[in-house]
Amino acid sequence: MHAIVIDKPGGPEALSWREVPDPRPGPGEVLVDVTATAVNRADVLQRRGLYPPPPGASPYPGLECSGVVAGVGPDVEGVAVGDRVCALLSGGGYAEKVAVPWQQVMRVPEGVGLAEAAGLPEVACTVWSNVFMTGRLRKGETLLVHGGAGGVGTMAVQLAKAFGSRVVVTAGSAEKISLCVELGADEGINYRTEDFAEKVRADVILDIVGGKYLPGNVRALKTGGRLVVIGMQGGAKGELDLGTLLAKRASVHGTTLRARPVDEKGVIVRGVVENVWPLVDAGVIRPVIHTRVPMSEAAEAHRLLESGEHIGKILLVS
Amino acid sequence: MHAIVIDKPGGPEALSWREVPDPRPGPGEVLVDVTATAVNRADVLQRRGLYPPPPGASPYPGLECSGVVAGVGPDVEGVAVGDRVCALLSGGGYAEKVAVPWQQVMRVPEGVGLAEAAGLPEVACTVWSNVFMTGRLRKGETLLVHGGAGGVGTMAVQLAKAFGSRVVVTAGSAEKISLCVELGADEGINYRTEDFAEKVRADVILDIVGGKYLPGNVRALKTGGRLVVIGMQGGAKGELDLGTLLAKRASVHGTTLRARPVDEKGVIVRGVVENVWPLVDAGVIRPVIHTRVPMSEAAEAHRLLESGEHIGKILLVS
């Protein structure tokens, strides 16, 4: 098969489309003929050599895919050859075939094209696990989403609104804020011109910025609030004011999806299929796709992601 | 009645035993004839003017007491005149009488003297709410307790051992570590000579130090670990390494007990009566009392607490 190989960490040009050995499904694994994958910020970090694949994962980038099941190893449950699926991966989505534990495989929601479905697993699992499982967002509470117009952001806005919360987003342009409001956001804050910590008090904050936003995020929490940090685009370290944290009886959570053991991913995936997919089936939630790029031109897709000008997901189709 | 009055914030001499008006039980409140109260670090902060009583609370210090019910207001459930009780207070324990919401009143566990029971509510509610409710410590997990020989520490060690966890403590002397080991601790670290972050990896950390220990505490967490900060004896601010927090999928929680609404305190108190009191009844957990001081000599008790030489609770008896 062909896959995107990273010979040497570096810029987008480090990504080359090459012949590599086919993967084989091991015990508990499903082999997927990949229709599409999607670009995530973690792929950019991996390309730069800053986010090596966890032990046992494919060396190729790609944390999610869609396609058709082409084979199953022993001890696989609930998945059969010929099924149209999408899946959460530990890596290897930028390829014609990928092997994945059956616990991470999901049906394609109704009304969603097979390629389009490649853009759902990461954002759905990220939002479900962080906002609802870790952050325990409840009906009537306020969610603040940083980067509301990104892939994770657009899913967070839609899902939190569908579950009856108030949603405030930050984004870097009026156009991006408009999209978030169209998707249901109650309020948008342009982080280039406004200080979010002056404008909003939230029960749950979903943050991709990290260190730079830590003091503002803690200030923006309500009593009992939960700050969930899933990215560090603004640095890894920040000052934590425990005086405020204690007075608010608040918490700061850090998580990543990729490094979790298969069992934990399975719990998240089941939660998504039970709670998120019915809303996608019903058309309440829609995948927000910015564009599709041929998988062999992954470098182009990375340049686009790094420009920050996309809204929603960038798909790589084979 | 008499109470300890703080005329002007300051040293121990700011505490004076004086005639003041009797409290009256309002709706939902119980009037307790106080047998004993106990000294908490928060009382010292209140004396210094750094921790004002929350709105509606008694102006006198004292966050817990034991005694006999002398009256009940309207809408009180499950408590009657003549009951021997102990109670979690928002203040006012350093007095001959105190009014307290019925939700914060508990029976005196079997085998515990009435005065001795005054030393249980704060430590039991603090440990139950932080280690078990917020920290979700599970059987087989490791708990690190900073200040293991203090009032909260000695309860945390005993309770965590009773629920099947491994317990590591830090303390400032070999004598204090010995006490903790007697109470069941598996390991003691002398913080004056050793770096706890080099020596232990814990699922849950109960911390009273705050800012100064934040980097070490995050290092000492296991994957999925929970750091619960309940005190800031080492400063309010510290550097949080989100890179480590994310990689470990860990969390930092700040809480205080005193400022919680009555309903939340009621949930904690019920949890204590259901889960902790049976262990005290059975003699598995014992209150660790350092000494008893007459309530009118509260200044002396504060000096002792601030010396850091006590082991367990300091009682004030009327």
Short mmCIF file of N, CA and C in Angstrom, two decimals, chain A residues 4-83:
data_model
loop_
_atom_site.label_atom_id
_atom_site.label_comp_id
_atom_site.label_asym_id
_atom_site.label_seq_id
_atom_site.Cartn_x
_atom_site.Cartn_y
_atom_site.Cartn_z
N ILE A 4 1.72 8.03 3.95
CA ILE A 4 2.54 9.23 4.13
C ILE A 4 3.62 8.90 5.17
N VAL A 5 4.88 9.00 4.72
CA VAL A 5 6.02 8.64 5.56
C VAL A 5 6.75 9.93 5.98
N ILE A 6 7.17 9.97 7.24
CA ILE A 6 7.99 11.09 7.72
C ILE A 6 9.41 10.57 7.84
N ASP A 7 10.28 10.90 6.85
CA ASP A 7 11.66 10.39 6.91
C ASP A 7 12.45 11.10 7.98
N LYS A 8 12.26 12.40 8.02
CA LYS A 8 13.04 13.23 8.94
C LYS A 8 12.11 14.34 9.41
N PRO A 9 12.00 14.56 10.70
CA PRO A 9 11.09 15.61 11.17
C PRO A 9 11.38 16.95 10.51
N GLY A 10 10.34 17.74 10.25
CA GLY A 10 10.56 19.04 9.63
C GLY A 10 9.26 19.69 9.21
N GLY A 11 9.34 20.54 8.19
CA GLY A 11 8.18 21.25 7.67
C GLY A 11 7.28 20.33 6.88
N PRO A 12 6.23 20.89 6.25
CA PRO A 12 5.29 20.07 5.48
C PRO A 12 5.98 19.20 4.43
N GLU A 13 7.12 19.66 3.89
CA GLU A 13 7.83 18.89 2.87
C GLU A 13 8.37 17.57 3.40
N ALA A 14 8.36 17.41 4.72
CA ALA A 14 8.83 16.15 5.31
C ALA A 14 7.86 14.99 5.03
N LEU A 15 6.66 15.31 4.56
CA LEU A 15 5.64 14.28 4.33
C LEU A 15 5.75 13.74 2.90
N SER A 16 6.07 12.44 2.76
CA SER A 16 6.13 11.90 1.39
C SER A 16 5.25 10.64 1.25
N TRP A 17 4.58 10.55 0.11
CA TRP A 17 3.60 9.48 -0.21
C TRP A 17 4.37 8.34 -0.85
N ARG A 18 4.46 7.21 -0.14
CA ARG A 18 5.37 6.16 -0.60
C ARG A 18 4.78 4.77 -0.41
N GLU A 19 5.35 3.83 -1.17
CA GLU A 19 5.00 2.41 -1.02
C GLU A 19 5.57 1.89 0.30
N VAL A 20 4.72 1.25 1.08
CA VAL A 20 5.17 0.67 2.36
C VAL A 20 4.48 -0.69 2.52
N PRO A 21 4.94 -1.53 3.46
CA PRO A 21 4.27 -2.82 3.65
C PRO A 21 2.84 -2.64 4.17
N ASP A 22 1.94 -3.53 3.74
CA ASP A 22 0.56 -3.50 4.25
C ASP A 22 0.54 -3.87 5.73
N PRO A 23 -0.35 -3.22 6.51
CA PRO A 23 -0.52 -3.68 7.90
C PRO A 23 -1.37 -4.94 7.92
N ARG A 24 -1.19 -5.77 8.96
CA ARG A 24 -2.04 -6.95 9.13
C ARG A 24 -2.79 -6.83 10.45
N PRO A 25 -4.06 -7.19 10.46
CA PRO A 25 -4.81 -7.07 11.73
C PRO A 25 -4.37 -8.15 12.72
N GLY A 26 -3.91 -7.74 13.89
CA GLY A 26 -3.56 -8.68 14.95
C GLY A 26 -4.80 -9.07 15.75
N PRO A 27 -4.60 -9.78 16.86
CA PRO A 27 -5.74 -10.15 17.71
C PRO A 27 -6.52 -8.91 18.15
N GLY A 28 -7.84 -8.96 18.00
CA GLY A 28 -8.69 -7.83 18.40
C GLY A 28 -8.67 -6.67 17.44
N GLU A 29 -7.98 -6.82 16.30
CA GLU A 29 -7.86 -5.69 15.38
C GLU A 29 -8.67 -5.89 14.10
N VAL A 30 -9.03 -4.75 13.51
CA VAL A 30 -9.82 -4.68 12.28
C VAL A 30 -8.93 -4.01 11.23
N LEU A 31 -8.95 -4.54 10.01
CA LEU A 31 -8.21 -3.88 8.92
C LEU A 31 -9.21 -3.04 8.11
N VAL A 32 -8.88 -1.74 7.96
CA VAL A 32 -9.78 -0.84 7.25
C VAL A 32 -9.12 -0.38 5.94
N ASP A 33 -9.86 -0.51 4.81
CA ASP A 33 -9.46 0.12 3.56
C ASP A 33 -9.85 1.59 3.68
N VAL A 34 -8.86 2.46 3.75
CA VAL A 34 -9.12 3.85 4.13
C VAL A 34 -9.72 4.65 2.96
N THR A 35 -10.87 5.23 3.20
CA THR A 35 -11.48 6.16 2.23
C THR A 35 -10.96 7.57 2.46
N ALA A 36 -10.88 7.96 3.73
CA ALA A 36 -10.38 9.30 4.07
C ALA A 36 -9.82 9.31 5.48
N THR A 37 -8.97 10.30 5.74
CA THR A 37 -8.49 10.60 7.09
C THR A 37 -8.65 12.10 7.26
N ALA A 38 -8.30 12.63 8.42
CA ALA A 38 -8.41 14.08 8.61
C ALA A 38 -7.17 14.57 9.33
N VAL A 39 -6.88 15.86 9.14
CA VAL A 39 -5.66 16.44 9.70
C VAL A 39 -5.94 16.97 11.11
N ASN A 40 -5.07 16.63 12.03
CA ASN A 40 -5.16 17.14 13.40
C ASN A 40 -3.85 17.83 13.76
N ARG A 41 -3.95 18.74 14.73
CA ARG A 41 -2.75 19.46 15.14
C ARG A 41 -1.66 18.51 15.64
N ALA A 42 -2.08 17.40 16.24
CA ALA A 42 -1.10 16.41 16.70
C ALA A 42 -0.26 15.88 15.55
N ASP A 43 -0.86 15.80 14.35
CA ASP A 43 -0.10 15.31 13.18
C ASP A 43 1.03 16.28 12.85
N VAL A 44 0.76 17.56 13.00
CA VAL A 44 1.78 18.58 12.73
C VAL A 44 2.91 18.43 13.73
N LEU A 45 2.54 18.23 15.00
CA LEU A 45 3.57 18.04 16.04
C LEU A 45 4.39 16.78 15.75
N GLN A 46 3.71 15.72 15.32
CA GLN A 46 4.42 14.47 14.99
C GLN A 46 5.37 14.70 13.82
N ARG A 47 4.92 15.43 12.80
CA ARG A 47 5.76 15.75 11.64
C ARG A 47 7.01 16.51 12.07
N ARG A 48 6.83 17.38 13.06
CA ARG A 48 7.98 18.17 13.54
C ARG A 48 8.88 17.40 14.50
N GLY A 49 8.48 16.17 14.83
CA GLY A 49 9.28 15.35 15.74
C GLY A 49 9.00 15.62 17.20
N LEU A 50 7.89 16.35 17.48
CA LEU A 50 7.60 16.74 18.87
C LEU A 50 6.58 15.83 19.54
N TYR A 51 6.01 14.87 18.81
CA TYR A 51 4.93 14.06 19.37
C TYR A 51 5.06 12.66 18.80
N PRO A 52 6.04 11.90 19.29
CA PRO A 52 6.27 10.58 18.72
C PRO A 52 5.07 9.66 18.95
N PRO A 53 4.82 8.73 18.03
CA PRO A 53 3.70 7.79 18.21
C PRO A 53 3.91 6.99 19.48
N PRO A 54 2.84 6.69 20.22
CA PRO A 54 2.99 5.87 21.43
C PRO A 54 3.46 4.46 21.06
N PRO A 55 4.03 3.73 22.03
CA PRO A 55 4.55 2.39 21.74
C PRO A 55 3.48 1.51 21.10
N GLY A 56 3.85 0.81 20.04
CA GLY A 56 2.92 -0.10 19.39
C GLY A 56 2.08 0.54 18.30
N ALA A 57 2.08 1.89 18.22
CA ALA A 57 1.25 2.56 17.21
C ALA A 57 1.96 2.57 15.86
N SER A 58 1.19 2.77 14.80
CA SER A 58 1.73 2.92 13.45
C SER A 58 2.70 4.10 13.42
N PRO A 59 3.77 4.01 12.61
CA PRO A 59 4.69 5.16 12.51
C PRO A 59 4.14 6.29 11.64
N TYR A 60 3.09 6.02 10.86
CA TYR A 60 2.54 7.05 9.97
C TYR A 60 1.57 7.93 10.74
N PRO A 61 1.41 9.19 10.33
CA PRO A 61 0.46 10.05 11.05
C PRO A 61 -0.99 9.68 10.72
N GLY A 62 -1.92 10.30 11.46
CA GLY A 62 -3.35 10.09 11.18
C GLY A 62 -4.08 9.45 12.33
N LEU A 63 -4.87 10.24 13.05
CA LEU A 63 -5.52 9.79 14.28
C LEU A 63 -6.96 9.38 14.09
N GLU A 64 -7.44 9.39 12.85
CA GLU A 64 -8.83 8.99 12.60
C GLU A 64 -8.94 8.65 11.12
N CYS A 65 -9.96 7.86 10.79
CA CYS A 65 -10.18 7.51 9.39
C CYS A 65 -11.61 7.05 9.19
N SER A 66 -11.98 6.92 7.91
CA SER A 66 -13.22 6.23 7.55
C SER A 66 -12.87 5.28 6.42
N GLY A 67 -13.74 4.29 6.19
CA GLY A 67 -13.47 3.35 5.11
C GLY A 67 -14.32 2.10 5.26
N VAL A 68 -13.84 1.05 4.59
CA VAL A 68 -14.60 -0.21 4.57
C VAL A 68 -13.74 -1.29 5.20
N VAL A 69 -14.36 -2.12 6.04
CA VAL A 69 -13.62 -3.18 6.72
C VAL A 69 -13.20 -4.24 5.70
N ALA A 70 -11.87 -4.49 5.64
CA ALA A 70 -11.33 -5.43 4.65
C ALA A 70 -10.87 -6.73 5.29
N GLY A 71 -10.82 -6.78 6.59
CA GLY A 71 -10.38 -7.99 7.27
C GLY A 71 -10.54 -7.82 8.78
N VAL A 72 -10.66 -8.96 9.49
CA VAL A 72 -10.72 -8.90 10.96
C VAL A 72 -9.79 -9.96 11.53
N GLY A 73 -9.06 -9.59 12.57
CA GLY A 73 -8.22 -10.55 13.28
C GLY A 73 -9.07 -11.38 14.24
N PRO A 74 -8.43 -12.29 14.98
CA PRO A 74 -9.18 -13.05 15.99
C PRO A 74 -9.70 -12.14 17.11
N ASP A 75 -10.76 -12.59 17.79
CA ASP A 75 -11.29 -11.90 18.98
C ASP A 75 -11.84 -10.51 18.70
N VAL A 76 -12.34 -10.29 17.51
CA VAL A 76 -12.98 -9.02 17.20
C VAL A 76 -14.48 -9.16 17.43
N GLU A 77 -15.08 -8.17 18.07
CA GLU A 77 -16.52 -8.21 18.33
C GLU A 77 -17.26 -7.09 17.60
N GLY A 78 -18.39 -7.44 16.99
CA GLY A 78 -19.30 -6.41 16.48
C GLY A 78 -18.89 -5.72 15.20
N VAL A 79 -17.85 -6.19 14.53
CA VAL A 79 -17.42 -5.58 13.26
C VAL A 79 -17.19 -6.72 12.26
N ALA A 80 -17.64 -6.54 11.00
CA ALA A 80 -17.48 -7.59 9.99
C ALA A 80 -16.95 -7.02 8.68
N VAL A 81 -16.34 -7.86 7.88
CA VAL A 81 -15.81 -7.44 6.57
C VAL A 81 -16.95 -6.82 5.76
N GLY A 82 -16.65 -5.70 5.12
CA GLY A 82 -17.66 -5.01 4.30
C GLY A 82 -18.37 -3.88 5.03
N ASP A 83 -18.25 -3.81 6.35
CA ASP A 83 -18.88 -2.72 7.11
C ASP A 83 -18.26 -1.37 6.73
#
